[in-house]
Protein backbone atom coordinates (compact mmCIF):
# COMPACT_ATOMS: atom_id res chain seq x y z
CA UNK A 1 0.00 0.00 0.00
CA UNK A 2 1.38 3.40 -1.00
CA UNK A 3 1.75 5.91 1.81
CA UNK A 4 -0.43 8.99 1.37
CA UNK A 5 1.29 12.15 0.17
CA UNK A 6 0.83 15.38 2.08
CA UNK A 7 2.17 18.76 1.03
CA UNK A 8 3.32 21.55 3.32
CA UNK A 9 4.44 25.06 2.53
CA UNK A 10 8.09 25.74 3.34
CA UNK A 11 8.61 27.72 6.55
CA UNK A 12 11.50 28.33 8.96
CA UNK A 13 10.15 25.48 11.05
CA UNK A 14 10.63 23.10 8.11
CA UNK A 15 14.17 24.22 7.30
CA UNK A 16 15.72 21.03 8.72
CA UNK A 17 13.42 18.88 6.56
CA UNK A 18 14.40 20.85 3.45
CA UNK A 19 18.12 20.57 4.16
CA UNK A 20 17.91 16.89 5.05
CA UNK A 21 16.23 16.20 1.70
CA UNK A 22 19.00 18.00 -0.21
CA UNK A 23 22.09 17.11 1.84
CA UNK A 24 24.00 15.23 -0.83
CA UNK A 25 25.72 12.73 1.45
CA UNK A 26 22.48 11.42 2.96
CA UNK A 27 19.44 13.02 1.39
CA UNK A 28 17.45 11.51 -1.49
CA UNK A 29 17.01 14.63 -3.66
CA UNK A 30 19.94 13.93 -5.99
CA UNK A 31 20.69 10.34 -5.07
CA UNK A 32 20.83 9.39 -8.75
CA UNK A 33 22.23 12.70 -10.01
CA UNK A 34 25.25 13.49 -7.80
CA UNK A 35 26.69 16.13 -10.12
CA UNK A 36 23.76 18.39 -9.16
CA UNK A 37 23.99 17.61 -5.47
CA UNK A 38 25.55 20.95 -4.53
CA UNK A 39 22.55 22.97 -5.74
CA UNK A 40 20.13 23.06 -2.77
CA UNK A 41 17.74 24.71 -5.29
CA UNK A 42 19.81 27.90 -5.09
CA UNK A 43 20.62 28.20 -8.81
CA UNK A 44 17.72 30.44 -9.85
CA UNK A 45 18.35 32.82 -6.95
CA UNK A 46 21.89 33.65 -8.06
CA UNK A 47 22.54 36.60 -10.43
CA UNK A 48 24.19 35.65 -13.71
CA UNK A 49 27.06 37.98 -12.82
CA UNK A 50 28.09 35.35 -10.27
CA UNK A 51 29.61 32.23 -11.82
CA UNK A 52 27.56 29.27 -10.62
CA UNK A 53 30.66 27.08 -10.70
CA UNK A 54 32.31 29.31 -8.10
CA UNK A 55 29.77 28.33 -5.44
CA UNK A 56 30.27 25.21 -3.34
CA UNK A 57 27.67 22.95 -1.76
CA UNK A 58 28.45 24.61 1.58
CA UNK A 59 27.89 28.06 0.05
CA UNK A 60 24.54 27.06 -1.38
CA UNK A 61 23.41 25.27 1.76
CA UNK A 62 24.24 28.28 3.93
CA UNK A 63 22.53 30.69 1.52
CA UNK A 64 19.35 28.64 1.41
CA UNK A 65 19.25 28.16 5.17
CA UNK A 66 19.53 31.92 5.61
CA UNK A 67 16.82 32.59 3.01
CA UNK A 68 14.46 30.16 4.74
CA UNK A 69 15.12 31.65 8.17
CA UNK A 70 14.47 35.16 6.81
CA UNK A 71 11.22 34.10 5.11
CA UNK A 72 12.70 34.94 1.71
CA UNK A 73 12.59 31.38 0.39
CA UNK A 74 9.26 29.83 -0.49
CA UNK A 75 8.15 26.53 -1.93
CA UNK A 76 6.41 23.29 -1.05
CA UNK A 77 7.55 20.00 0.49
CA UNK A 78 5.83 16.67 -0.19
CA UNK A 79 5.87 14.14 2.66
CA UNK A 80 5.18 10.40 2.88
CA UNK A 81 5.57 8.45 6.12
CA UNK A 82 7.01 11.58 7.73
CA UNK A 83 9.85 11.96 5.26
CA UNK A 84 10.28 14.49 2.46
CA UNK A 85 9.84 12.81 -0.93
CA UNK A 86 9.54 15.87 -3.16
CA UNK A 87 10.12 19.60 -3.43
CA UNK A 88 8.65 22.37 -5.58
CA UNK A 89 10.30 25.78 -5.93
CA UNK A 90 7.22 27.91 -6.58
CA UNK A 91 7.23 31.48 -5.34
CA UNK A 92 5.89 34.97 -5.88
CA UNK A 93 7.69 36.26 -8.94
CA UNK A 94 9.50 39.07 -7.14
CA UNK A 95 11.36 36.47 -5.06
CA UNK A 96 12.86 34.96 -8.23
CA UNK A 97 14.31 38.06 -9.92
CA UNK A 98 17.15 36.16 -11.61
CA UNK A 99 15.24 33.12 -12.86
CA UNK A 100 14.43 34.34 -16.37
CA UNK A 101 18.00 35.50 -16.95
CA UNK A 102 19.27 32.08 -15.87
CA UNK A 103 16.76 30.48 -18.23
CA UNK A 104 17.71 32.78 -21.13
CA UNK A 105 14.09 33.81 -21.63
CA UNK A 106 12.47 37.23 -21.53
CA UNK A 107 10.29 37.77 -18.46
CA UNK A 108 6.71 37.05 -19.57
CA UNK A 109 4.56 40.14 -19.86
CA UNK A 110 2.18 40.54 -16.96
CA UNK A 111 -1.47 41.52 -17.07
CA UNK A 112 -1.60 41.89 -13.28
CA UNK A 113 0.53 43.79 -10.75
CA UNK A 114 3.86 42.09 -10.13
CA UNK A 115 2.92 41.16 -6.56
CA UNK A 116 0.00 39.11 -7.92
CA UNK A 117 2.24 36.88 -10.09
CA UNK A 118 4.17 33.74 -9.21
CA UNK A 119 6.64 31.44 -10.94
CA UNK A 120 7.42 27.72 -10.84
CA UNK A 121 11.02 26.76 -11.58
CA UNK A 122 11.99 23.41 -10.00
CA UNK A 123 10.56 20.04 -9.10
CA UNK A 124 12.81 17.58 -7.29
CA UNK A 125 11.29 14.16 -6.61
CA UNK A 126 13.09 11.39 -4.69
CA UNK A 127 13.98 8.59 -7.15
CA UNK A 128 11.78 5.99 -5.47
CA UNK A 129 8.76 8.29 -5.62
CA UNK A 130 8.75 9.31 -9.26
CA UNK A 131 5.66 8.56 -11.36
CA UNK A 132 3.60 8.20 -8.20
CA UNK A 133 1.73 11.51 -8.29
CA UNK A 134 4.12 13.56 -6.17
CA UNK A 135 4.68 16.30 -8.75
CA UNK A 136 0.95 16.68 -9.34
CA UNK A 137 0.29 16.84 -5.59
CA UNK A 138 2.92 19.56 -5.25
CA UNK A 139 1.54 21.54 -8.17
CA UNK A 140 -2.06 21.30 -6.96
CA UNK A 141 -1.03 22.44 -3.47
CA UNK A 142 0.97 25.36 -4.86
CA UNK A 143 -1.90 26.57 -7.05
CA UNK A 144 -4.37 26.33 -4.16
CA UNK A 145 -2.00 28.21 -1.86
CA UNK A 146 -1.36 30.93 -4.42
CA UNK A 147 -5.06 31.39 -5.13
CA UNK A 148 -5.78 31.73 -1.40
CA UNK A 149 -3.07 34.38 -1.12
CA UNK A 150 -4.38 36.53 -3.98
CA UNK A 151 -1.92 35.40 -6.65
CA UNK A 152 -3.69 35.59 -10.01
CA UNK A 153 -1.09 34.51 -12.57
CA UNK A 154 1.35 31.59 -12.31
CA UNK A 155 4.07 30.97 -14.93
CA UNK A 156 6.00 27.75 -15.52
CA UNK A 157 9.01 27.05 -17.72
CA UNK A 158 9.15 23.42 -18.87
CA UNK A 159 12.14 22.41 -20.95
CA UNK A 160 11.69 20.94 -24.37
CA UNK A 161 12.92 17.36 -24.01
CA UNK A 162 12.98 14.47 -26.42
CA UNK A 163 11.53 10.97 -25.95
CA UNK A 164 14.76 9.69 -24.38
CA UNK A 165 14.90 12.45 -21.75
CA UNK A 166 15.68 11.46 -18.19
CA UNK A 167 14.41 12.83 -14.92
CA UNK A 168 17.00 15.62 -14.94
CA UNK A 169 15.56 16.93 -18.21
CA UNK A 170 12.15 17.39 -16.60
CA UNK A 171 13.08 19.16 -13.40
CA UNK A 172 10.95 22.12 -14.47
CA UNK A 173 8.03 19.72 -14.82
CA UNK A 174 6.89 18.25 -18.16
CA UNK A 175 4.50 20.26 -20.34
CA UNK A 176 1.87 17.53 -19.97
CA UNK A 177 1.72 18.15 -16.21
CA UNK A 178 0.97 21.83 -16.73
CA UNK A 179 -1.50 21.24 -19.58
CA UNK A 180 -3.45 18.89 -17.29
CA UNK A 181 -3.52 21.61 -14.60
CA UNK A 182 -4.97 24.23 -16.94
CA UNK A 183 -1.82 26.04 -18.08
CA UNK A 184 -1.59 27.40 -21.63
CA UNK A 185 1.45 28.24 -23.74
CA UNK A 186 2.29 31.95 -23.84
CA UNK A 187 5.77 31.78 -25.41
CA UNK A 188 7.52 29.02 -27.31
CA UNK A 189 11.28 29.45 -27.10
CA UNK A 190 14.09 27.39 -28.50
CA UNK A 191 14.63 25.25 -25.42
CA UNK A 192 11.99 26.45 -22.93
CA UNK A 193 8.23 26.75 -23.26
CA UNK A 194 6.60 29.41 -21.11
CA UNK A 195 3.19 28.33 -19.82
CA UNK A 196 0.69 30.25 -17.74
CA UNK A 197 -2.25 29.49 -15.50
CA UNK A 198 -4.64 32.34 -14.73
CA UNK A 199 -6.09 31.79 -11.26
CA UNK A 200 -8.40 34.77 -11.38
CA UNK A 201 -9.20 37.42 -13.99
CA UNK A 202 -7.68 40.91 -13.70
CA UNK A 203 -9.68 43.27 -11.47
CA UNK A 204 -11.86 45.72 -13.37
C-alpha positions as a printed Julia matrix, in Angstrom:
204×3 Matrix{Float64}:
   0.0    0.0     0.0
   1.38   3.4    -1.0
   1.75   5.91    1.81
  -0.43   8.99    1.37
   1.29  12.15    0.17
   0.83  15.38    2.08
   2.17  18.76    1.03
   3.32  21.55    3.32
   4.44  25.06    2.53
   8.09  25.74    3.34
   8.61  27.72    6.55
  11.5   28.33    8.96
  10.15  25.48   11.05
  10.63  23.1     8.11
  14.17  24.22    7.3
  15.72  21.03    8.72
  13.42  18.88    6.56
  14.4   20.85    3.45
  18.12  20.57    4.16
  17.91  16.89    5.05
  16.23  16.2     1.7
  19.0   18.0    -0.21
  22.09  17.11    1.84
  24.0   15.23   -0.83
  25.72  12.73    1.45
  22.48  11.42    2.96
  19.44  13.02    1.39
  17.45  11.51   -1.49
  17.01  14.63   -3.66
  19.94  13.93   -5.99
  20.69  10.34   -5.07
  20.83   9.39   -8.75
  22.23  12.7   -10.01
  25.25  13.49   -7.8
  26.69  16.13  -10.12
  23.76  18.39   -9.16
  23.99  17.61   -5.47
  25.55  20.95   -4.53
  22.55  22.97   -5.74
  20.13  23.06   -2.77
  17.74  24.71   -5.29
  19.81  27.9    -5.09
  20.62  28.2    -8.81
  17.72  30.44   -9.85
  18.35  32.82   -6.95
  21.89  33.65   -8.06
  22.54  36.6   -10.43
  24.19  35.65  -13.71
  27.06  37.98  -12.82
  28.09  35.35  -10.27
  29.61  32.23  -11.82
  27.56  29.27  -10.62
  30.66  27.08  -10.7
  32.31  29.31   -8.1
  29.77  28.33   -5.44
  30.27  25.21   -3.34
  27.67  22.95   -1.76
  28.45  24.61    1.58
  27.89  28.06    0.05
  24.54  27.06   -1.38
  23.41  25.27    1.76
  24.24  28.28    3.93
  22.53  30.69    1.52
  19.35  28.64    1.41
  19.25  28.16    5.17
  19.53  31.92    5.61
  16.82  32.59    3.01
  14.46  30.16    4.74
  15.12  31.65    8.17
  14.47  35.16    6.81
  11.22  34.1     5.11
  12.7   34.94    1.71
  12.59  31.38    0.39
   9.26  29.83   -0.49
   8.15  26.53   -1.93
   6.41  23.29   -1.05
   7.55  20.0     0.49
   5.83  16.67   -0.19
   5.87  14.14    2.66
   5.18  10.4     2.88
   5.57   8.45    6.12
   7.01  11.58    7.73
   9.85  11.96    5.26
  10.28  14.49    2.46
   9.84  12.81   -0.93
   9.54  15.87   -3.16
  10.12  19.6    -3.43
   8.65  22.37   -5.58
  10.3   25.78   -5.93
   7.22  27.91   -6.58
   7.23  31.48   -5.34
   5.89  34.97   -5.88
   7.69  36.26   -8.94
   9.5   39.07   -7.14
  11.36  36.47   -5.06
  12.86  34.96   -8.23
  14.31  38.06   -9.92
  17.15  36.16  -11.61
  15.24  33.12  -12.86
  14.43  34.34  -16.37
  18.0   35.5   -16.95
  19.27  32.08  -15.87
  16.76  30.48  -18.23
  17.71  32.78  -21.13
  14.09  33.81  -21.63
  12.47  37.23  -21.53
  10.29  37.77  -18.46
   6.71  37.05  -19.57
   4.56  40.14  -19.86
   2.18  40.54  -16.96
  -1.47  41.52  -17.07
  -1.6   41.89  -13.28
   0.53  43.79  -10.75
   3.86  42.09  -10.13
   2.92  41.16   -6.56
   0.0   39.11   -7.92
   2.24  36.88  -10.09
   4.17  33.74   -9.21
   6.64  31.44  -10.94
   7.42  27.72  -10.84
  11.02  26.76  -11.58
  11.99  23.41  -10.0
  10.56  20.04   -9.1
  12.81  17.58   -7.29
  11.29  14.16   -6.61
  13.09  11.39   -4.69
  13.98   8.59   -7.15
  11.78   5.99   -5.47
   8.76   8.29   -5.62
   8.75   9.31   -9.26
   5.66   8.56  -11.36
   3.6    8.2    -8.2
   1.73  11.51   -8.29
   4.12  13.56   -6.17
   4.68  16.3    -8.75
   0.95  16.68   -9.34
   0.29  16.84   -5.59
   2.92  19.56   -5.25
   1.54  21.54   -8.17
  -2.06  21.3    -6.96
  -1.03  22.44   -3.47
   0.97  25.36   -4.86
  -1.9   26.57   -7.05
  -4.37  26.33   -4.16
  -2.0   28.21   -1.86
  -1.36  30.93   -4.42
  -5.06  31.39   -5.13
  -5.78  31.73   -1.4
  -3.07  34.38   -1.12
  -4.38  36.53   -3.98
  -1.92  35.4    -6.65
  -3.69  35.59  -10.01
  -1.09  34.51  -12.57
   1.35  31.59  -12.31
   4.07  30.97  -14.93
   6.0   27.75  -15.52
   9.01  27.05  -17.72
   9.15  23.42  -18.87
  12.14  22.41  -20.95
  11.69  20.94  -24.37
  12.92  17.36  -24.01
  12.98  14.47  -26.42
  11.53  10.97  -25.95
  14.76   9.69  -24.38
  14.9   12.45  -21.75
  15.68  11.46  -18.19
  14.41  12.83  -14.92
  17.0   15.62  -14.94
  15.56  16.93  -18.21
  12.15  17.39  -16.6
  13.08  19.16  -13.4
  10.95  22.12  -14.47
   8.03  19.72  -14.82
   6.89  18.25  -18.16
   4.5   20.26  -20.34
   1.87  17.53  -19.97
   1.72  18.15  -16.21
   0.97  21.83  -16.73
  -1.5   21.24  -19.58
  -3.45  18.89  -17.29
  -3.52  21.61  -14.6
  -4.97  24.23  -16.94
  -1.82  26.04  -18.08
  -1.59  27.4   -21.63
   1.45  28.24  -23.74
   2.29  31.95  -23.84
   5.77  31.78  -25.41
   7.52  29.02  -27.31
  11.28  29.45  -27.1
  14.09  27.39  -28.5
  14.63  25.25  -25.42
  11.99  26.45  -22.93
   8.23  26.75  -23.26
   6.6   29.41  -21.11
   3.19  28.33  -19.82
   0.69  30.25  -17.74
  -2.25  29.49  -15.5
  -4.64  32.34  -14.73
  -6.09  31.79  -11.26
  -8.4   34.77  -11.38
  -9.2   37.42  -13.99
  -7.68  40.91  -13.7
  -9.68  43.27  -11.47
 -11.86  45.72  -13.37
